[in-house]
XYZ file of C-alpha atoms in Angstrom:
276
model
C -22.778 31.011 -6.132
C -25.053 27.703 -7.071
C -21.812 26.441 -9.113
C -19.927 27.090 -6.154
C -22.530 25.693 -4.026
C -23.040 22.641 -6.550
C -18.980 21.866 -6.626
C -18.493 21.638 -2.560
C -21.687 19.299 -2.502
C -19.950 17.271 -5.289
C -16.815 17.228 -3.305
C -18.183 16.324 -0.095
C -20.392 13.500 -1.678
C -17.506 11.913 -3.181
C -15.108 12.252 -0.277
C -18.282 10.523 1.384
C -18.302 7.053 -1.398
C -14.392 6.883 -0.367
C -14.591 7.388 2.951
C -17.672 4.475 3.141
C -15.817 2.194 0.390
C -12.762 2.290 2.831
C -14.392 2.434 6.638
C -17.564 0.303 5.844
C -16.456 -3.458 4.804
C -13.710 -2.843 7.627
C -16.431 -2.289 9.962
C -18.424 -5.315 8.533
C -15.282 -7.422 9.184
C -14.632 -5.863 12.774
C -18.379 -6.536 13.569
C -19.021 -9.922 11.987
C -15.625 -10.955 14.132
C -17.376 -10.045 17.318
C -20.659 -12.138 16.856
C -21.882 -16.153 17.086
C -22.624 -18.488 14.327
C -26.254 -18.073 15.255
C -26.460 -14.494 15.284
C -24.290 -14.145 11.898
C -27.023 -16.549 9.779
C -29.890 -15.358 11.468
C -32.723 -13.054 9.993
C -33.155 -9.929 9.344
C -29.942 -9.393 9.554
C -28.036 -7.626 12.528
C -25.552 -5.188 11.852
C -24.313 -4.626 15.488
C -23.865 -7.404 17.940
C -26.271 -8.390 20.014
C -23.912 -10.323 22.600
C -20.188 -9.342 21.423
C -17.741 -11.873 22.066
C -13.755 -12.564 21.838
C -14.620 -16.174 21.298
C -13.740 -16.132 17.852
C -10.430 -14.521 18.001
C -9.591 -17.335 20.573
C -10.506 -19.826 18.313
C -8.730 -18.448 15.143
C -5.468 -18.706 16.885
C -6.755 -22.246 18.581
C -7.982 -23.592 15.087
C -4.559 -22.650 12.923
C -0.986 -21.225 13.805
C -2.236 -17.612 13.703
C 0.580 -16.243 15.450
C 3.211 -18.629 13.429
C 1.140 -16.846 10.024
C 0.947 -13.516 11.490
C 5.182 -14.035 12.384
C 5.781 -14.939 9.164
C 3.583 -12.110 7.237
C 5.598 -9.589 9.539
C 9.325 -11.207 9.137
C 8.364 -11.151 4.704
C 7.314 -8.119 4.727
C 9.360 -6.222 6.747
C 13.048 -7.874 5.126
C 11.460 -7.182 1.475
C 10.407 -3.423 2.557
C 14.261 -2.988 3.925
C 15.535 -4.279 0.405
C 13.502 -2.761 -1.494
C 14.465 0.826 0.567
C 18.065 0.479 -0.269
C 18.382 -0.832 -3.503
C 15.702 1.936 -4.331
C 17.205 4.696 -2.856
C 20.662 3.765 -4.014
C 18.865 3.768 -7.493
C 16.966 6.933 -7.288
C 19.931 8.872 -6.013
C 21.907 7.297 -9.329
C 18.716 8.537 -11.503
C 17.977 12.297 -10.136
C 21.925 12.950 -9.583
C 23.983 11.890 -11.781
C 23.972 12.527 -15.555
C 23.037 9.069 -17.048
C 23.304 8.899 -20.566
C 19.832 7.360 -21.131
C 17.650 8.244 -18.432
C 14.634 8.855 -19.717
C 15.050 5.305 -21.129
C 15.727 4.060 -17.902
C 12.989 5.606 -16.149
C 10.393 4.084 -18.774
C 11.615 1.100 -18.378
C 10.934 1.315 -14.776
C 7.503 2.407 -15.351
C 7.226 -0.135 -18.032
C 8.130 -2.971 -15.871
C 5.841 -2.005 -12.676
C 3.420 -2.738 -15.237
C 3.584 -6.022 -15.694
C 1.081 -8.412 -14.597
C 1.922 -10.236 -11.526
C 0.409 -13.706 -13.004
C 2.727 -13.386 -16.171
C 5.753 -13.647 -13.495
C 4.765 -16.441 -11.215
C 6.178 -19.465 -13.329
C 9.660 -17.671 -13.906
C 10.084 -16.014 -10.492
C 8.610 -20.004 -9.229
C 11.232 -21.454 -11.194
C 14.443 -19.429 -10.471
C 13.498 -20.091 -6.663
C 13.300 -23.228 -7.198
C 16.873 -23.626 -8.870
C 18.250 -21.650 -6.002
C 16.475 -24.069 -3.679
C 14.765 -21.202 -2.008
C 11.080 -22.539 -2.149
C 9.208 -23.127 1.662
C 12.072 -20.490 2.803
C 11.417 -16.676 4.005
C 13.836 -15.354 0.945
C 11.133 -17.347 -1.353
C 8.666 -14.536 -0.758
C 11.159 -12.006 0.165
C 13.476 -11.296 -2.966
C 10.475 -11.875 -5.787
C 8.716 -9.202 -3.196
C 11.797 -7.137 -3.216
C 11.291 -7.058 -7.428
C 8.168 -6.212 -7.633
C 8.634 -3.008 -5.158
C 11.513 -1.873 -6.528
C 9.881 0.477 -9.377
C 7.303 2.264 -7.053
C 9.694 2.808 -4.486
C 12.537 3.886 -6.981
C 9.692 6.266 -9.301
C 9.114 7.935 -5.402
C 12.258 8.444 -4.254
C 13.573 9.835 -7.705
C 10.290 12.881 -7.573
C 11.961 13.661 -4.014
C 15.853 13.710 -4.457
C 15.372 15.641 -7.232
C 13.604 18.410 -5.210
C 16.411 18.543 -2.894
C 18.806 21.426 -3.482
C 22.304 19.945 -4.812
C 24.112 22.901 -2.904
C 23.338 20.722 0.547
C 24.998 17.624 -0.473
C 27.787 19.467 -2.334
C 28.020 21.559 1.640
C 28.309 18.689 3.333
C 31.081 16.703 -0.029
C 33.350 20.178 0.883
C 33.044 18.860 4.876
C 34.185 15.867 4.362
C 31.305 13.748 3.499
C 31.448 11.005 0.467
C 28.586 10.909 -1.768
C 27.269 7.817 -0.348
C 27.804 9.353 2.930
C 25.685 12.936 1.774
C 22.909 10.313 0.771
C 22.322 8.702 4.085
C 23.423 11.816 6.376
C 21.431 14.185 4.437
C 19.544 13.514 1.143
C 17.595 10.554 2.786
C 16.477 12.695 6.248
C 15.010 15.719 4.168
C 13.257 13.382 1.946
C 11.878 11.699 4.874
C 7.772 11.684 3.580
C 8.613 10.460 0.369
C 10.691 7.467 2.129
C 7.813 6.412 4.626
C 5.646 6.889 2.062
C 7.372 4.431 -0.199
C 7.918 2.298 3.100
C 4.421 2.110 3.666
C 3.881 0.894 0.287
C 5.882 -1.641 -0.046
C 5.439 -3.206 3.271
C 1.290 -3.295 2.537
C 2.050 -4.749 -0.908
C 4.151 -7.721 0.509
C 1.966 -8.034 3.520
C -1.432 -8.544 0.917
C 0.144 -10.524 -1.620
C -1.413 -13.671 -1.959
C -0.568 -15.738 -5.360
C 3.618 -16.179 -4.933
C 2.470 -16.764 -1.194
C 0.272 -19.881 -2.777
C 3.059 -21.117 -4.515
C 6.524 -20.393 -3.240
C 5.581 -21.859 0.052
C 3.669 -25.121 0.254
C 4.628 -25.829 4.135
C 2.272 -24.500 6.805
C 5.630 -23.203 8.608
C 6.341 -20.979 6.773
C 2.846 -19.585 4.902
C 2.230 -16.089 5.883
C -1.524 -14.530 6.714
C -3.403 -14.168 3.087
C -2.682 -17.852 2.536
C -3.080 -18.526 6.368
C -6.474 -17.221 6.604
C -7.974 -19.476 3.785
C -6.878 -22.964 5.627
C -10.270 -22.017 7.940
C -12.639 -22.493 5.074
C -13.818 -25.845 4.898
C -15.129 -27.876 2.468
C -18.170 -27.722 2.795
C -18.196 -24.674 5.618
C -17.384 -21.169 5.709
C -16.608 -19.954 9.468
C -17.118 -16.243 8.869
C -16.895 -15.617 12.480
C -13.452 -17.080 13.097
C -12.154 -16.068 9.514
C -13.460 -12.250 10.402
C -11.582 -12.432 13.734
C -8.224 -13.421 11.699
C -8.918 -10.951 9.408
C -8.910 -8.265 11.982
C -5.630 -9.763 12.942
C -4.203 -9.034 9.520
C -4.931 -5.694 9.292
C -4.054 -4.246 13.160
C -0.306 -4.015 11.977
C -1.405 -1.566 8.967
C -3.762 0.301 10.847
C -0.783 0.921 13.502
C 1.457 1.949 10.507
C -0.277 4.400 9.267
C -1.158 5.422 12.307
C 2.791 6.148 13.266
C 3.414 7.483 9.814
C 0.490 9.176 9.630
C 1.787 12.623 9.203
C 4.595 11.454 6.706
C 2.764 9.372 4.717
C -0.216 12.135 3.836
C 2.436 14.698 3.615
C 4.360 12.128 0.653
C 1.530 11.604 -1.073
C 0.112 15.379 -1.366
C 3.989 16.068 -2.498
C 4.023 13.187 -4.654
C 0.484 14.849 -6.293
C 2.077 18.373 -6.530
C 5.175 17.371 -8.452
C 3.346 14.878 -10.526
Protein backbone atom coordinates (compact mmCIF):
# COMPACT_ATOMS: atom_id res chain seq x y z
CA UNK A 1 0.00 0.00 0.00
CA UNK A 2 3.10 2.62 0.70
CA UNK A 3 4.39 1.60 -2.98
CA UNK A 4 1.09 2.31 -4.12
CA UNK A 5 0.85 5.28 -2.04
CA UNK A 6 4.57 6.35 -3.03
CA UNK A 7 3.77 5.86 -7.06
CA UNK A 8 0.43 8.24 -7.14
CA UNK A 9 2.52 10.91 -5.10
CA UNK A 10 5.25 10.45 -7.79
CA UNK A 11 2.70 10.81 -10.46
CA UNK A 12 0.96 13.71 -9.19
CA UNK A 13 4.32 15.57 -8.43
CA UNK A 14 5.44 15.20 -11.86
CA UNK A 15 2.18 15.98 -13.60
CA UNK A 16 2.66 19.09 -11.17
CA UNK A 17 6.65 20.21 -12.80
CA UNK A 18 4.69 19.93 -16.33
CA UNK A 19 1.81 21.48 -15.58
CA UNK A 20 4.04 24.65 -13.86
CA UNK A 21 6.84 24.38 -16.75
CA UNK A 22 3.87 24.91 -19.24
CA UNK A 23 1.21 27.40 -17.26
CA UNK A 24 3.88 29.42 -15.27
CA UNK A 25 6.25 31.47 -17.84
CA UNK A 26 2.81 31.90 -19.81
CA UNK A 27 1.47 33.50 -16.84
CA UNK A 28 4.74 35.55 -16.34
CA UNK A 29 4.29 36.76 -19.96
CA UNK A 30 0.40 37.43 -19.55
CA UNK A 31 1.24 39.37 -16.29
CA UNK A 32 4.40 41.27 -17.18
CA UNK A 33 2.13 42.43 -20.45
CA UNK A 34 -0.37 43.99 -18.14
CA UNK A 35 2.05 46.20 -15.99
CA UNK A 36 4.22 49.78 -16.39
CA UNK A 37 7.85 50.21 -16.92
CA UNK A 38 8.01 51.35 -13.33
CA UNK A 39 6.27 48.63 -11.76
CA UNK A 40 8.19 45.87 -13.99
CA UNK A 41 11.94 47.23 -12.65
CA UNK A 42 10.86 48.01 -9.38
CA UNK A 43 11.78 46.10 -6.06
CA UNK A 44 10.89 43.41 -4.53
CA UNK A 45 9.47 42.28 -7.25
CA UNK A 46 5.59 42.12 -7.98
CA UNK A 47 4.17 39.19 -9.39
CA UNK A 48 0.56 40.51 -9.90
CA UNK A 49 -0.19 43.96 -11.11
CA UNK A 50 -0.65 46.54 -9.06
CA UNK A 51 -2.52 48.92 -11.67
CA UNK A 52 -3.19 46.52 -14.84
CA UNK A 53 -3.21 48.23 -17.98
CA UNK A 54 -3.91 47.61 -21.93
CA UNK A 55 -1.42 50.33 -22.58
CA UNK A 56 1.09 48.10 -23.76
CA UNK A 57 -0.84 46.08 -26.15
CA UNK A 58 -1.80 49.53 -27.72
CA UNK A 59 1.55 50.41 -28.09
CA UNK A 60 2.90 47.06 -29.54
CA UNK A 61 0.61 47.42 -32.43
CA UNK A 62 1.38 51.48 -32.43
CA UNK A 63 5.27 50.85 -32.21
CA UNK A 64 5.51 47.99 -35.23
CA UNK A 65 2.99 46.47 -37.85
CA UNK A 66 1.66 43.92 -35.33
CA UNK A 67 -1.30 43.12 -37.19
CA UNK A 68 0.72 43.15 -40.74
CA UNK A 69 3.24 40.35 -38.54
CA UNK A 70 0.45 38.64 -36.92
CA UNK A 71 -1.32 38.47 -40.89
CA UNK A 72 1.56 37.17 -42.15
CA UNK A 73 2.40 34.43 -39.26
CA UNK A 74 -1.33 33.27 -39.88
CA UNK A 75 -1.35 33.34 -43.96
CA UNK A 76 2.52 31.01 -43.56
CA UNK A 77 1.32 28.93 -41.42
CA UNK A 78 -1.89 28.08 -42.34
CA UNK A 79 -0.89 27.49 -46.54
CA UNK A 80 2.22 25.27 -45.22
CA UNK A 81 -0.19 23.23 -42.69
CA UNK A 82 -2.70 22.69 -45.90
CA UNK A 83 0.40 21.35 -47.96
CA UNK A 84 1.82 19.60 -45.72
CA UNK A 85 -1.93 17.74 -45.00
CA UNK A 86 -2.18 16.61 -48.52
CA UNK A 87 1.00 15.70 -49.68
CA UNK A 88 1.12 13.76 -46.25
CA UNK A 89 -1.90 12.06 -46.40
CA UNK A 90 -1.56 11.24 -50.05
CA UNK A 91 1.81 9.71 -48.79
CA UNK A 92 0.66 7.85 -45.81
CA UNK A 93 -2.25 6.30 -47.64
CA UNK A 94 0.62 5.12 -50.43
CA UNK A 95 2.75 3.74 -47.27
CA UNK A 96 0.01 1.78 -44.99
CA UNK A 97 -1.98 0.57 -48.29
CA UNK A 98 -0.30 -0.39 -50.83
CA UNK A 99 2.46 -3.04 -51.00
CA UNK A 100 5.67 -0.96 -51.64
CA UNK A 101 8.53 -2.91 -52.34
CA UNK A 102 10.82 -1.14 -49.82
CA UNK A 103 8.86 0.28 -47.18
CA UNK A 104 10.52 -0.16 -44.32
CA UNK A 105 13.30 1.69 -46.23
CA UNK A 106 11.09 4.33 -46.97
CA UNK A 107 9.74 4.84 -43.67
CA UNK A 108 13.43 5.19 -42.17
CA UNK A 109 14.21 7.42 -44.39
CA UNK A 110 11.38 9.49 -43.28
CA UNK A 111 12.36 9.20 -39.78
CA UNK A 112 15.88 9.71 -40.81
CA UNK A 113 15.26 12.93 -42.49
CA UNK A 114 12.88 14.59 -39.66
CA UNK A 115 16.07 14.32 -38.01
CA UNK A 116 18.02 16.57 -39.48
CA UNK A 117 19.08 19.71 -37.98
CA UNK A 118 17.23 22.67 -39.11
CA UNK A 119 20.62 24.91 -39.23
CA UNK A 120 22.32 22.26 -41.58
CA UNK A 121 19.34 23.21 -44.16
CA UNK A 122 19.18 26.95 -44.07
CA UNK A 123 21.96 27.73 -46.77
CA UNK A 124 20.47 25.10 -49.33
CA UNK A 125 16.75 25.66 -48.70
CA UNK A 126 18.15 29.87 -48.74
CA UNK A 127 19.66 29.20 -51.92
CA UNK A 128 17.08 27.20 -54.01
CA UNK A 129 14.61 30.14 -52.97
CA UNK A 130 16.66 32.33 -54.06
CA UNK A 131 17.11 30.76 -57.67
CA UNK A 132 13.38 30.51 -57.85
CA UNK A 133 13.24 34.18 -56.90
CA UNK A 134 10.99 33.34 -54.04
CA UNK A 135 12.89 35.25 -51.19
CA UNK A 136 10.66 38.37 -49.28
CA UNK A 137 7.55 36.24 -50.76
CA UNK A 138 4.89 34.12 -48.56
CA UNK A 139 5.97 30.72 -50.61
CA UNK A 140 9.66 31.65 -49.15
CA UNK A 141 8.54 30.44 -45.75
CA UNK A 142 5.77 28.36 -46.95
CA UNK A 143 7.25 25.41 -49.15
CA UNK A 144 10.75 25.02 -46.94
CA UNK A 145 7.86 24.88 -44.01
CA UNK A 146 5.91 22.47 -46.04
CA UNK A 147 9.45 20.12 -46.02
CA UNK A 148 10.16 20.15 -42.85
CA UNK A 149 6.41 18.95 -41.77
CA UNK A 150 6.08 16.54 -44.12
CA UNK A 151 7.73 13.51 -42.04
CA UNK A 152 5.75 14.11 -38.73
CA UNK A 153 2.66 14.54 -40.42
CA UNK A 154 3.28 11.54 -42.89
CA UNK A 155 4.86 9.09 -39.63
CA UNK A 156 1.04 10.17 -38.02
CA UNK A 157 -1.11 9.62 -40.58
CA UNK A 158 0.60 6.22 -41.63
CA UNK A 159 0.00 4.77 -37.44
CA UNK A 160 -3.79 5.77 -38.27
CA UNK A 161 -4.65 4.48 -41.87
CA UNK A 162 -3.21 1.51 -40.99
CA UNK A 163 -5.68 0.97 -38.08
CA UNK A 164 -8.49 1.46 -40.34
CA UNK A 165 -10.18 -1.73 -41.49
CA UNK A 166 -9.44 -2.24 -45.42
CA UNK A 167 -13.01 -3.92 -45.72
CA UNK A 168 -14.49 -0.05 -45.47
CA UNK A 169 -12.64 1.35 -48.29
CA UNK A 170 -12.90 -1.86 -50.35
CA UNK A 171 -17.23 -1.28 -49.31
CA UNK A 172 -17.28 1.85 -50.49
CA UNK A 173 -14.41 0.76 -54.17
CA UNK A 174 -17.57 -2.01 -54.81
CA UNK A 175 -20.07 1.38 -54.59
CA UNK A 176 -18.52 3.12 -56.85
CA UNK A 177 -15.88 5.02 -55.12
CA UNK A 178 -12.11 5.38 -56.65
CA UNK A 179 -9.36 4.92 -54.31
CA UNK A 180 -8.58 8.48 -54.14
CA UNK A 181 -12.17 9.02 -53.67
CA UNK A 182 -12.35 6.11 -50.48
CA UNK A 183 -9.39 8.30 -49.06
CA UNK A 184 -11.10 11.60 -48.77
CA UNK A 185 -14.84 10.20 -48.32
CA UNK A 186 -13.83 7.76 -45.80
CA UNK A 187 -10.24 6.88 -44.70
CA UNK A 188 -9.51 10.63 -43.87
CA UNK A 189 -13.04 11.23 -41.64
CA UNK A 190 -12.40 8.07 -39.36
CA UNK A 191 -8.90 9.06 -38.90
CA UNK A 192 -10.02 12.41 -37.96
CA UNK A 193 -7.70 12.74 -34.35
CA UNK A 194 -4.74 11.63 -35.95
CA UNK A 195 -5.33 14.44 -38.81
CA UNK A 196 -5.95 17.43 -36.30
CA UNK A 197 -3.44 16.15 -34.41
CA UNK A 198 -0.91 16.32 -37.19
CA UNK A 199 -2.70 19.73 -38.15
CA UNK A 200 -2.00 21.10 -34.95
CA UNK A 201 1.52 20.26 -35.30
CA UNK A 202 2.43 21.52 -38.15
CA UNK A 203 0.65 24.75 -37.98
CA UNK A 204 2.56 25.47 -34.29
CA UNK A 205 5.85 24.44 -35.93
CA UNK A 206 5.52 27.02 -38.84
CA UNK A 207 3.90 29.55 -36.63
CA UNK A 208 7.31 29.33 -34.00
CA UNK A 209 9.87 29.02 -36.49
CA UNK A 210 12.18 31.68 -36.31
CA UNK A 211 15.71 31.12 -38.26
CA UNK A 212 14.30 30.63 -42.22
CA UNK A 213 11.90 33.52 -40.98
CA UNK A 214 15.41 35.61 -40.34
CA UNK A 215 16.58 34.86 -43.56
CA UNK A 216 14.12 34.13 -46.32
CA UNK A 217 12.46 37.40 -45.65
CA UNK A 218 14.50 40.55 -45.13
CA UNK A 219 11.40 43.07 -45.85
CA UNK A 220 9.30 44.17 -42.88
CA UNK A 221 6.16 43.33 -45.26
CA UNK A 222 6.33 40.36 -45.26
CA UNK A 223 8.23 39.11 -41.73
CA UNK A 224 5.89 37.11 -39.71
CA UNK A 225 5.60 37.33 -35.57
CA UNK A 226 8.94 35.46 -34.12
CA UNK A 227 10.99 37.83 -36.26
CA UNK A 228 8.34 40.65 -35.73
CA UNK A 229 8.54 40.64 -32.09
CA UNK A 230 12.41 41.17 -31.90
CA UNK A 231 12.30 44.66 -34.04
CA UNK A 232 11.00 46.12 -30.31
CA UNK A 233 14.29 45.46 -28.64
CA UNK A 234 16.45 48.27 -28.87
CA UNK A 235 19.84 48.80 -28.72
CA UNK A 236 20.43 49.65 -25.84
CA UNK A 237 16.63 48.90 -24.33
CA UNK A 238 14.57 46.02 -23.71
CA UNK A 239 10.68 47.02 -23.54
CA UNK A 240 9.48 43.92 -21.71
CA UNK A 241 6.17 45.44 -21.27
CA UNK A 242 5.34 46.05 -24.92
CA UNK A 243 7.35 42.87 -26.12
CA UNK A 244 5.14 40.74 -23.35
CA UNK A 245 1.94 42.31 -24.77
CA UNK A 246 3.05 41.05 -28.45
CA UNK A 247 3.90 37.99 -27.12
CA UNK A 248 0.48 37.37 -25.81
CA UNK A 249 -0.57 38.24 -29.28
CA UNK A 250 1.42 35.35 -30.69
CA UNK A 251 0.17 32.81 -28.76
CA UNK A 252 -3.96 33.67 -28.58
CA UNK A 253 -4.26 31.84 -32.05
CA UNK A 254 -2.69 28.50 -30.44
CA UNK A 255 -4.42 28.73 -27.35
CA UNK A 256 -7.80 29.00 -29.55
CA UNK A 257 -6.57 25.91 -31.54
CA UNK A 258 -6.24 23.73 -29.14
CA UNK A 259 -8.95 24.90 -27.60
CA UNK A 260 -11.30 23.87 -30.84
CA UNK A 261 -9.34 20.70 -31.28
CA UNK A 262 -9.14 20.03 -27.97
CA UNK A 263 -10.90 16.76 -27.88
CA UNK A 264 -9.15 15.52 -31.18
CA UNK A 265 -5.94 16.48 -30.52
CA UNK A 266 -5.68 14.59 -26.83
CA UNK A 267 -7.58 11.78 -28.29
CA UNK A 268 -4.49 11.59 -31.38
CA UNK A 269 -1.96 11.74 -29.18
CA UNK A 270 -3.16 9.00 -26.46
CA UNK A 271 -3.77 6.82 -29.87
CA UNK A 272 -0.60 7.82 -31.25
CA UNK A 273 0.99 6.50 -27.55
CA UNK A 274 -1.05 3.21 -27.68
CA UNK A 275 0.06 2.09 -31.12
CA UNK A 276 3.54 3.32 -30.64
Amino acid sequence: MSGLFSSKRLRWFAAAIVILNGVFPALWILFTSLKTENELTQKPITYWPHEPTIGNFISAFQDQPLLTFLTNSLIVAGLSTLLSLFISALAAYAIARLRLRFRGLILTAIIGVSMFPLVTLMVPLFEIMRSLGLLNSYWALVLPYTVLNLPICTLMMVSFFQDIPRDIENAAMLDGCTRISALWRIVLPLAAPGVATAAILAFVNSWDEFLLALSMNSAVAYRTLPVGIQLYQGEFAFPWPIISAALVVAIVPIVVLIVIFQEKVVSGLTSGGLKG
